[in-house]
Coordinates of C-alpha atoms and ligand atoms in Angstrom, one line a residue:
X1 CA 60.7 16.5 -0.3
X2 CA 60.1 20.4 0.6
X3 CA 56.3 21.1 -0.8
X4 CA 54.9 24.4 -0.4
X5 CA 51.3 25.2 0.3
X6 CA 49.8 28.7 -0.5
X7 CA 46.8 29.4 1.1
X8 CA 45.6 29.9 4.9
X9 CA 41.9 28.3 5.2
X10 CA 40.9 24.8 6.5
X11 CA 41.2 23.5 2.8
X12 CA 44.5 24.0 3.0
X13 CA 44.9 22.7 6.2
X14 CA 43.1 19.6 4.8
X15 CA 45.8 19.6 1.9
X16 CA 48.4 19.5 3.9
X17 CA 47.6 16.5 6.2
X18 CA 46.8 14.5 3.6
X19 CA 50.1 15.8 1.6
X20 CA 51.4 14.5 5.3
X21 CA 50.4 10.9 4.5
X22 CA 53.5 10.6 2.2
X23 CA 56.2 9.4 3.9
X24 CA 58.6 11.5 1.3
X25 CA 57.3 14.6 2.1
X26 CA 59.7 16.2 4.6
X27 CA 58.4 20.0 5.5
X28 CA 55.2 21.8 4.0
X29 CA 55.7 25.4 4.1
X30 CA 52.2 27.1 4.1
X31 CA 52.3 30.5 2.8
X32 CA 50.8 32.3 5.1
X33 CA 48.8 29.5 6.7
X34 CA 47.3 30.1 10.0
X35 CA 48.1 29.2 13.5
X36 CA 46.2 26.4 13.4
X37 CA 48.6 24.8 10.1
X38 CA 51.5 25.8 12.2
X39 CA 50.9 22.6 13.9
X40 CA 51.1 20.8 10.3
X41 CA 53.2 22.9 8.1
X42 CA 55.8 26.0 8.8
X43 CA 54.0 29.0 8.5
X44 CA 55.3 31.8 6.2
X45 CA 54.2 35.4 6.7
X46 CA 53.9 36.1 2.7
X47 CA 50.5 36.8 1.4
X48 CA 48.5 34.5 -1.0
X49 CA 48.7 36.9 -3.7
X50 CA 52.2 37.7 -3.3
X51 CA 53.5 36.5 -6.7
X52 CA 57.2 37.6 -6.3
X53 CA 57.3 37.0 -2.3
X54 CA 56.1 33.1 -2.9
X55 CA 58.5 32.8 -6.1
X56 CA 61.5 34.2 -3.9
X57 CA 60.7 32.2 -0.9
X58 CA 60.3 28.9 -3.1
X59 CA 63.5 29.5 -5.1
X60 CA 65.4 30.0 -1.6
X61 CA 63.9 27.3 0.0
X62 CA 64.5 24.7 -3.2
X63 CA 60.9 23.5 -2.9
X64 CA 60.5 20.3 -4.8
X65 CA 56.7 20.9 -5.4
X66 CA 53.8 23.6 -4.8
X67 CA 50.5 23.7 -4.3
X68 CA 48.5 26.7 -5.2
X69 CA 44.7 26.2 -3.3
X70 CA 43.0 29.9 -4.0
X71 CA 41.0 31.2 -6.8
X72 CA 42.8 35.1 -6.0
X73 CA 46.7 33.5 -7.1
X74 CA 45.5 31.7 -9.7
X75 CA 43.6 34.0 -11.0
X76 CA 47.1 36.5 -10.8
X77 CA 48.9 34.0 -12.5
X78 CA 50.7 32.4 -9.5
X79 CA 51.0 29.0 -11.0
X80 CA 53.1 30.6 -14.1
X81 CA 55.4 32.5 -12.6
X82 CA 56.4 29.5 -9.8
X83 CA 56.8 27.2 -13.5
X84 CA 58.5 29.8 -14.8
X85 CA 61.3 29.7 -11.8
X86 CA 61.4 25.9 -12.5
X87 CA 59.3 24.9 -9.6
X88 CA 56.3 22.4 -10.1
X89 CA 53.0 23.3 -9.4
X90 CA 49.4 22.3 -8.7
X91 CA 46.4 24.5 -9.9
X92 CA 45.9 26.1 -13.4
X93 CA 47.8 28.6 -15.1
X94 CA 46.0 32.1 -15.5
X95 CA 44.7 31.4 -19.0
X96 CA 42.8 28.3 -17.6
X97 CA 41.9 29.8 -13.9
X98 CA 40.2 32.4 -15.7
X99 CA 37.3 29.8 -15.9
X100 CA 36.5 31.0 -12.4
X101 CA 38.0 34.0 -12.7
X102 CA 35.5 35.7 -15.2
X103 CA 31.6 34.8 -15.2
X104 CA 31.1 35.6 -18.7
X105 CA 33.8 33.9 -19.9
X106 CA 32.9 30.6 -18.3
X107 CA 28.8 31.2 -19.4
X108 CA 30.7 31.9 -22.7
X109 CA 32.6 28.5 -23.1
X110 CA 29.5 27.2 -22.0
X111 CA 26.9 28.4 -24.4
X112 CA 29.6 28.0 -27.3
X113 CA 30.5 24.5 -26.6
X114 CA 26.9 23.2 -25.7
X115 CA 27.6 22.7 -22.1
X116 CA 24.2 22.5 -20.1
X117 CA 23.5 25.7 -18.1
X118 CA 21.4 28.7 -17.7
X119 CA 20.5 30.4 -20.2
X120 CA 21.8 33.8 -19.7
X121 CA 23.0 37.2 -20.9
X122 CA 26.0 39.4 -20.6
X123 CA 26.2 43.4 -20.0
X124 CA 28.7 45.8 -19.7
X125 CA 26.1 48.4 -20.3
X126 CA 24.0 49.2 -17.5
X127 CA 21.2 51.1 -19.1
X128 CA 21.1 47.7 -21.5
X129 CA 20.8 45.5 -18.5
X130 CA 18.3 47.6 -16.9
X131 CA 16.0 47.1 -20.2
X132 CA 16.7 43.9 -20.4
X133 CA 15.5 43.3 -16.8
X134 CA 11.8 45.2 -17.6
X135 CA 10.6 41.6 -19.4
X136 CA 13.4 39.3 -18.5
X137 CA 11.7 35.8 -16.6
X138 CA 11.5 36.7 -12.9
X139 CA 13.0 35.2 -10.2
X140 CA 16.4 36.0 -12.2
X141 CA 19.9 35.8 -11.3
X142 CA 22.8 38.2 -11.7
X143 CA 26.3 38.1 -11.6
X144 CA 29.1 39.8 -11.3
X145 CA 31.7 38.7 -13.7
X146 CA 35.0 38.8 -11.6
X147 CA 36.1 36.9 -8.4
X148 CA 33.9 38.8 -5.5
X149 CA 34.8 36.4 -2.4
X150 CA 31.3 34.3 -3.1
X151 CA 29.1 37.2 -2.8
X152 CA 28.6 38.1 -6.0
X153 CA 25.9 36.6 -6.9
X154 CA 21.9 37.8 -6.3
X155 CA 19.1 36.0 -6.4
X156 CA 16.3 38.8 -7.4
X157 CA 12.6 37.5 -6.4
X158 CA 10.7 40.5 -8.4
X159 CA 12.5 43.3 -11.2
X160 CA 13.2 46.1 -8.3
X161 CA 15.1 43.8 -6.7
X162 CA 16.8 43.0 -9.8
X163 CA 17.3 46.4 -10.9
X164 CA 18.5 47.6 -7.3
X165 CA 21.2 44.4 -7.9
X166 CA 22.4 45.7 -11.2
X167 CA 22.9 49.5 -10.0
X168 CA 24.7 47.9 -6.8
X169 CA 27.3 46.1 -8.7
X170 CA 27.3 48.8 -12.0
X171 CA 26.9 52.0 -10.3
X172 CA 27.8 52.0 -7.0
X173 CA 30.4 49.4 -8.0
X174 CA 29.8 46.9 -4.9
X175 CA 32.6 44.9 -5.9
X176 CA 34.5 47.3 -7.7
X177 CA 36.0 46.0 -11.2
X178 CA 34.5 42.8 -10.6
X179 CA 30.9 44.2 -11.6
X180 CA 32.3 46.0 -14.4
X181 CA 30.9 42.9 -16.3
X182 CA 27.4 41.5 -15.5
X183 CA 25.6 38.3 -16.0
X184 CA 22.0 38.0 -16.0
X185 CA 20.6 34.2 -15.8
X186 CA 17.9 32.1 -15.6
X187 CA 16.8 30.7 -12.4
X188 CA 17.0 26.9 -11.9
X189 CA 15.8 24.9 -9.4
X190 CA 17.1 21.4 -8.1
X191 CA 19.3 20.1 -5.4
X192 CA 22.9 21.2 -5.6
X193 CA 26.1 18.8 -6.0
X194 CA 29.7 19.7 -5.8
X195 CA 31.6 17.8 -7.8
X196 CA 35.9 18.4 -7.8
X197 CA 37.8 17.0 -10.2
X198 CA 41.5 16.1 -10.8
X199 CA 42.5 17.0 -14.6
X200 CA 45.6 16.6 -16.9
X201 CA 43.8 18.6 -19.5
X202 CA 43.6 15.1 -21.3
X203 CA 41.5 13.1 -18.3
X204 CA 39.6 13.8 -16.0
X205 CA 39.2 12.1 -12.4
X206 CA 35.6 13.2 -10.8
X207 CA 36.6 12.8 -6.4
X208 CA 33.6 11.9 -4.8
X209 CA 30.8 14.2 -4.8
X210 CA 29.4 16.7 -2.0
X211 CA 27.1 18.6 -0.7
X212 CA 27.8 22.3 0.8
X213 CA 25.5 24.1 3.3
X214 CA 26.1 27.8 2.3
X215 CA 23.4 29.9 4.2
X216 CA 24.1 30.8 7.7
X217 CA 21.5 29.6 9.3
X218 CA 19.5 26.2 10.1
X219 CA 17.1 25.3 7.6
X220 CA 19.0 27.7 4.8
X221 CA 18.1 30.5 6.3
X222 CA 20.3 34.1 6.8
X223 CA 23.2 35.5 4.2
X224 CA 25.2 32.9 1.9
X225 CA 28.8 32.1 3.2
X226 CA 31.5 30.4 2.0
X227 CA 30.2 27.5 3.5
X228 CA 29.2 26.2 7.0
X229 CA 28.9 22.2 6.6
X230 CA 29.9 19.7 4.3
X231 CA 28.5 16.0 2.9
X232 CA 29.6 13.5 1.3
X233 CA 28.7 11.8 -1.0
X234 CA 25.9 13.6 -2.2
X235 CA 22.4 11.1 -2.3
X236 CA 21.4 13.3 -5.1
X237 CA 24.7 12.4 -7.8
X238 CA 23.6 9.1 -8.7
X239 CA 25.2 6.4 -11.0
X240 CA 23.0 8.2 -13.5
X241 CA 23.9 11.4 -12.7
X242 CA 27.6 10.8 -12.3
X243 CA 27.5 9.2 -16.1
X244 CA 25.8 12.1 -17.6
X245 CA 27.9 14.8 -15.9
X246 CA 30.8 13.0 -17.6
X247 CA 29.2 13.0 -21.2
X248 CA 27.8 16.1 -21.2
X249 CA 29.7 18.2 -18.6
X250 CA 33.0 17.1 -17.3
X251 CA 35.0 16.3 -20.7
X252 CA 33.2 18.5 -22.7
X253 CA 34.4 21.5 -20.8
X254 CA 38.4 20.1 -20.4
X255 CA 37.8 19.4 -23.6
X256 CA 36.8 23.0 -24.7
X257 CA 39.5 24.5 -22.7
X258 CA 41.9 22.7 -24.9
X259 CA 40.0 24.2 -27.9
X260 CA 40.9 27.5 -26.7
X261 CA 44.0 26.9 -26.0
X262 CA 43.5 27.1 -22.3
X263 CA 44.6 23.6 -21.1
X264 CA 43.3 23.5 -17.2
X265 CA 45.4 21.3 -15.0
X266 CA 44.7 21.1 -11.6
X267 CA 41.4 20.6 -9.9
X268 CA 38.4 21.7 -11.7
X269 CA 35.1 22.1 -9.4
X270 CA 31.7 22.1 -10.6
X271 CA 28.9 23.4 -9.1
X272 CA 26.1 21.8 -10.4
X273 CA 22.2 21.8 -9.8
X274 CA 20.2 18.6 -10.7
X275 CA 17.3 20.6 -12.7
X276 CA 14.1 18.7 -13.7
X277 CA 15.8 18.5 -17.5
X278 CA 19.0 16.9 -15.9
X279 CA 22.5 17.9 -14.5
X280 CA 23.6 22.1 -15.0
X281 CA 26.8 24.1 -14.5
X282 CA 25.9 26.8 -12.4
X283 CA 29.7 27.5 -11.4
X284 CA 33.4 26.5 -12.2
X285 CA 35.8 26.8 -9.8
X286 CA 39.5 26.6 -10.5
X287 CA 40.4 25.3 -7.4
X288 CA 39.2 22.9 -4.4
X289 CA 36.1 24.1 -2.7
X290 CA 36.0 24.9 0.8
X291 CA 34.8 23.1 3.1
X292 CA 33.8 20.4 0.1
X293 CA 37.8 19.5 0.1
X294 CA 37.5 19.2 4.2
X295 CA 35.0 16.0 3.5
X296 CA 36.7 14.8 0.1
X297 CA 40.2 14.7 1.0
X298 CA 39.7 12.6 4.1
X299 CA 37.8 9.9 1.8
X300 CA 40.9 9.7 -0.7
X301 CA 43.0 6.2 -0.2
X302 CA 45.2 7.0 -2.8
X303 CA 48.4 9.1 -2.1
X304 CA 47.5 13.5 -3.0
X305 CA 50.5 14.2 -3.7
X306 CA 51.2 11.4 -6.2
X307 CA 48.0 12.3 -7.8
X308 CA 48.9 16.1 -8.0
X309 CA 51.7 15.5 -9.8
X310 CA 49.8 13.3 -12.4
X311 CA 48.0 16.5 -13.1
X312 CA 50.9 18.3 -13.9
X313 CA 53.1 15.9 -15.6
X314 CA 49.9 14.5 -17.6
X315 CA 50.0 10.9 -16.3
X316 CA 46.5 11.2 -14.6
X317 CA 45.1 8.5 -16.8
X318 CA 47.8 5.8 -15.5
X319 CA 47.7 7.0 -11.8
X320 CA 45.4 5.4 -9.2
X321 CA 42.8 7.6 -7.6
X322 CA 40.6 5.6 -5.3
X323 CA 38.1 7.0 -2.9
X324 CA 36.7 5.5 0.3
X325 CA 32.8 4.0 0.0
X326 CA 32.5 5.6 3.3
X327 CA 30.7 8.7 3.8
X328 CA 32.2 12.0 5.9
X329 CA 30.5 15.0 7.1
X330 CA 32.0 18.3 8.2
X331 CA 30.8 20.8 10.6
X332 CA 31.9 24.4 10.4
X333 CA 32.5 26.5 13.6
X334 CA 32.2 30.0 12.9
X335 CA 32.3 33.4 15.1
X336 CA 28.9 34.4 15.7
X337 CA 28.0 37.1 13.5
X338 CA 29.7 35.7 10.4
X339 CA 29.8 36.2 7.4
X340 CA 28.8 40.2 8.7
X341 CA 30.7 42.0 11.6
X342 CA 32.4 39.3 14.1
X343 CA 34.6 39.5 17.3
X344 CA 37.9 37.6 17.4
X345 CA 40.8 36.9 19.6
X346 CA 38.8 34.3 21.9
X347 CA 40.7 31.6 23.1
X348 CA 40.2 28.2 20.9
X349 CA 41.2 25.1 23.2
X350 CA 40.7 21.8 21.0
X351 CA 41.2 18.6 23.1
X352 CA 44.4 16.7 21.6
X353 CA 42.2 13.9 20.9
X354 CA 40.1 15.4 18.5
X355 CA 43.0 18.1 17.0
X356 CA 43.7 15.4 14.2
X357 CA 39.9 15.6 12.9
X358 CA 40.1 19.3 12.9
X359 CA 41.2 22.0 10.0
X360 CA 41.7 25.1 11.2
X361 CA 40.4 28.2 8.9
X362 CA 40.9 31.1 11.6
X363 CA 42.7 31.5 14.5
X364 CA 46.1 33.1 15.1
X365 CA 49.1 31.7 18.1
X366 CA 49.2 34.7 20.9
X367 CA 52.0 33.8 23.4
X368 CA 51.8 30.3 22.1
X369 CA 48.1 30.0 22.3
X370 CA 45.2 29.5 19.8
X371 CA 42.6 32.6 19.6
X372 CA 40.1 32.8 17.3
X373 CA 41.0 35.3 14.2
X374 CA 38.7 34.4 11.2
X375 CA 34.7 34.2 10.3
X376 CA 34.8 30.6 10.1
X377 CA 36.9 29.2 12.4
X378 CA 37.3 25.9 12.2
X379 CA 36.3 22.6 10.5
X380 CA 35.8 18.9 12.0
X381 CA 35.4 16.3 10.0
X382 CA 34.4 12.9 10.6
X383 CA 34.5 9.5 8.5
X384 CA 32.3 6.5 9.4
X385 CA 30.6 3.7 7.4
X386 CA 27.2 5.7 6.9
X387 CA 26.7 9.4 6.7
X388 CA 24.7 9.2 9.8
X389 CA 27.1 8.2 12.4
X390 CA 29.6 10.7 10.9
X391 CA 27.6 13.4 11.1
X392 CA 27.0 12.1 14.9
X393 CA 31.0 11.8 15.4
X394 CA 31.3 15.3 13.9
X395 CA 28.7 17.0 16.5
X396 CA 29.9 15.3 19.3
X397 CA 33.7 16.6 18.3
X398 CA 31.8 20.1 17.9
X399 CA 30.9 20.2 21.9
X400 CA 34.2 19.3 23.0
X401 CA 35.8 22.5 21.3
X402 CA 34.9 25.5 22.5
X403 CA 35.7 29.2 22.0
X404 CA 33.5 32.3 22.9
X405 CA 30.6 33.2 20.7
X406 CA 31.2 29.8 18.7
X407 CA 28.4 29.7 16.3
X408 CA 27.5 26.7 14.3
X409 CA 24.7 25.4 12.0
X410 CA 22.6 21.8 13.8
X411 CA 21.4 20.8 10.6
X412 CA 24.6 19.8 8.5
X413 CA 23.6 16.9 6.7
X414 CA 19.6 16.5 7.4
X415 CA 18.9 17.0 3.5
X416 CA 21.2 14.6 2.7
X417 CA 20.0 11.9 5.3
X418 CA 16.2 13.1 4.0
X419 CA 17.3 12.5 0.4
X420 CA 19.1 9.0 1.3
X421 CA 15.2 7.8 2.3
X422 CA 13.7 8.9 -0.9
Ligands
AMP501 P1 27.8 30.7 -7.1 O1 28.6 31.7 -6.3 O2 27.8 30.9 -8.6 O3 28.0 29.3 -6.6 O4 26.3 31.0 -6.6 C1 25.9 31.0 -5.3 C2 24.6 30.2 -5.1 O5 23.6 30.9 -5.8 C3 24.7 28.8 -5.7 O6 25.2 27.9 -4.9 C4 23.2 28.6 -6.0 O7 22.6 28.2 -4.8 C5 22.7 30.0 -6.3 N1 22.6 30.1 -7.8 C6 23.6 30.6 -8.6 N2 23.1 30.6 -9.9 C7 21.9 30.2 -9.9 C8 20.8 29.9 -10.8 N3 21.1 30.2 -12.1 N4 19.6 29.5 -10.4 C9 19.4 29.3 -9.1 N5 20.3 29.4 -8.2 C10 21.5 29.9 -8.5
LIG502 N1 32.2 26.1 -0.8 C1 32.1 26.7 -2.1 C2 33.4 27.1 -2.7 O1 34.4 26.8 -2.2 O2 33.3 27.9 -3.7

């Protein structure tokens, strides 16, 4: 089989080795990948977003099966227009990717459906945001409705902060359309649990849960990135937990999508926070996190691809998905200065010994050679009987890669050991 991969971050290097594991699976084209996939998959030179560049290439290529891992094509409408050429696809169609796609849609769905989250309100009036910030509950939390690359979203500790938040996304447009549209929510408090999902729009398989590190800095300190570390499982999404996500979370929102005639297939990711009055949404994502995948994937036993194409065809309830009870934990190495100004272009040696526990998110080939070409640079992930010794495997893999100014958080995993004490 000829799959295709569009993406170029370490989840989609984690896709594609585990897509690997398939015997059947002949070449993985990764569209554009990075030079770290092009030891994994043939790399492409055709953006992400290119619609008509990917459904050219995958009509010329007679791919079998394709794998769409960012929110940005989904959001475009990538998956429709690959279906529409007659090739199979992974990820949501743009009706259902708008989930991620548009904050007030999602908070929407939510409040209309009775799906716990925070309560909140929508703007697209600034002056009316402004006056509803002069009583609103303080700390508060706004959003801008579009994608924004993960940095849309402002945690205000008193109203000027609040206010300054609001001009920055309405006025001076911060991230241009996206803040057209504004979300204003309550602020919850709790530990926070990814959970992604496989879904036929009919079932829906929770993978085993995680926990991301998303500040740059030890001890959650410094700006929010995409991530710098990854868990899992996560202590805090308990049997209990898990069970009422299901009930009051999970189905109820493939479940809504069907009621608006938005049928999501794909993988569904909730971001949740375990409040005081039980489990809240405080994100969807259309698509597999990153890093989360880079710690889930490597715990799946079952066969990806087989799985992926349950989601499409709608056979997920009679298709095996069976995790490892083991636990994994991945460390992010980033160029110092991330997710602000960074240097690149270092030479990136990884040892041959620990390459096939790596997933390379940014680094180029110059005269055959890995140099660093990304924020975050690389992922290792290790898998061991208890979260402890992987997270010991994972930082002894760390010191034996090295690139100039590599930057990396020490603290992956210590609230997750913390929390397996309590
Ligand atoms: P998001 O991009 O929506 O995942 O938000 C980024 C981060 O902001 C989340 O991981 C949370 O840590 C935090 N956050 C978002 N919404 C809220 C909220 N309503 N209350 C408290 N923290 C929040
Ligand atoms: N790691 C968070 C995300 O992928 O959105």
């Amino acid at each position: 089989m000829k799959l295709l991969v569009i993406g170029s971050g370490g989840r989609e290097h984690a896709v594609i080795k585990k897509l690997k594991e398939n015997t059947a699976v002949e070449t993985v084209f990764a569209l554009p990948g990075n030079g770290g996939i092009a030891a994994d998959a043939v790399c492409v030179p055709i953006a992400a977003t290119d619609i008509d560049g990917a459904v050219d290439f995958a009509k010329k290529e007679q791919i079998d099966y394709a794998v769409v891992t960012p929110d940005d094509p989904l959001v475009l409408g990538m998956t429709d227009a690959l279906e529409a050429a007659g090739i199979p696809c992974f990820g949501p169609r743009k009706n259902a990717a708008i989930i991620e796609g548009s904050k007030v849609f999602s908070k929407n769905l939510m409040k209309k459906y009775g799906i716990p989250t925070a309560t909140y309100e929508a703007f697209s009036d600034m002056a009316a945001a402004l006056n509803y910030l002069e009583t609103a509950p303080i700390p508060t939390v706004i959003k801008a409705d579009g994608l924004a690359l993960g940095k849309g979203v402002i945690i205000a500790e008193t109203r000027d902060d609040a206010k300054a938040a609001v001009r920055e996304m309405m006025e001076n447009k911060k991230f241009g359309k996206s803040g057209e549209n504004i979300v204003i929510e309550e602020f919850l408090t709790g530990p926070e649990v990814s959970v992604l999902s496989f879904t036929d729009g009919k079932t829906v398989v929770p993978m085993v849960s995680s926990m991301d590190h998303k500040r740059a800095l030890d001890g959650d300190k410094g700006l929010n990135t995409g991530g710098m570390g990854t868990v899992a499982p996560n202590p805090y999404y308990t049997k209990e937990v898990a069970d009422r996500c299901m009930k009051e979370i999970f189905l109820p929102t493939v479940n809504a999508m069907n009621a608006e005639g938005r049928t999501f297939r794909g993988c569904l990711y909730f971001g949740l926070m375990i409040t005081p009055d039980g489990p809240k949404v405080i994100e969807y994502n259309c698509r597999f996190g990153d890093p989360e995948t880079q710690v889930v994937l490597p715990l799946l036993e079952s066969d990806l691809l087989t799985v992926m194409q349950a989601t499409t065809n709608g056979t997920l309830a009679g298709t095996e998905v069976k995790f490892s009870d083991r636990a994994a934990a991945c460390v992010i190495m980033a160029s110092a200065g991330y997710p602000a100004a960074y240097e690149k272009g270092y030479t990136l040696t990884i040892p041959a010994e620990i390459a096939p526990r790596v997933y390379v998110a940014g680094a180029a080939l110059k005269d055959g050679k890995l140099v660093t070409a990304g924020g975050r640079v690389l992922g290792v992930t290790n898998v061991a009987p208890t979260l402890k010794e992987a997270l010991a495997a994972s930082y002894a893999d760390v010191e034996q890669i090295s690139f100039e100014n590599a930057y990396y958080r020490r603290d992956i995993g210590k609230r997750a050991l913390e929390a397996e004490l309590i």
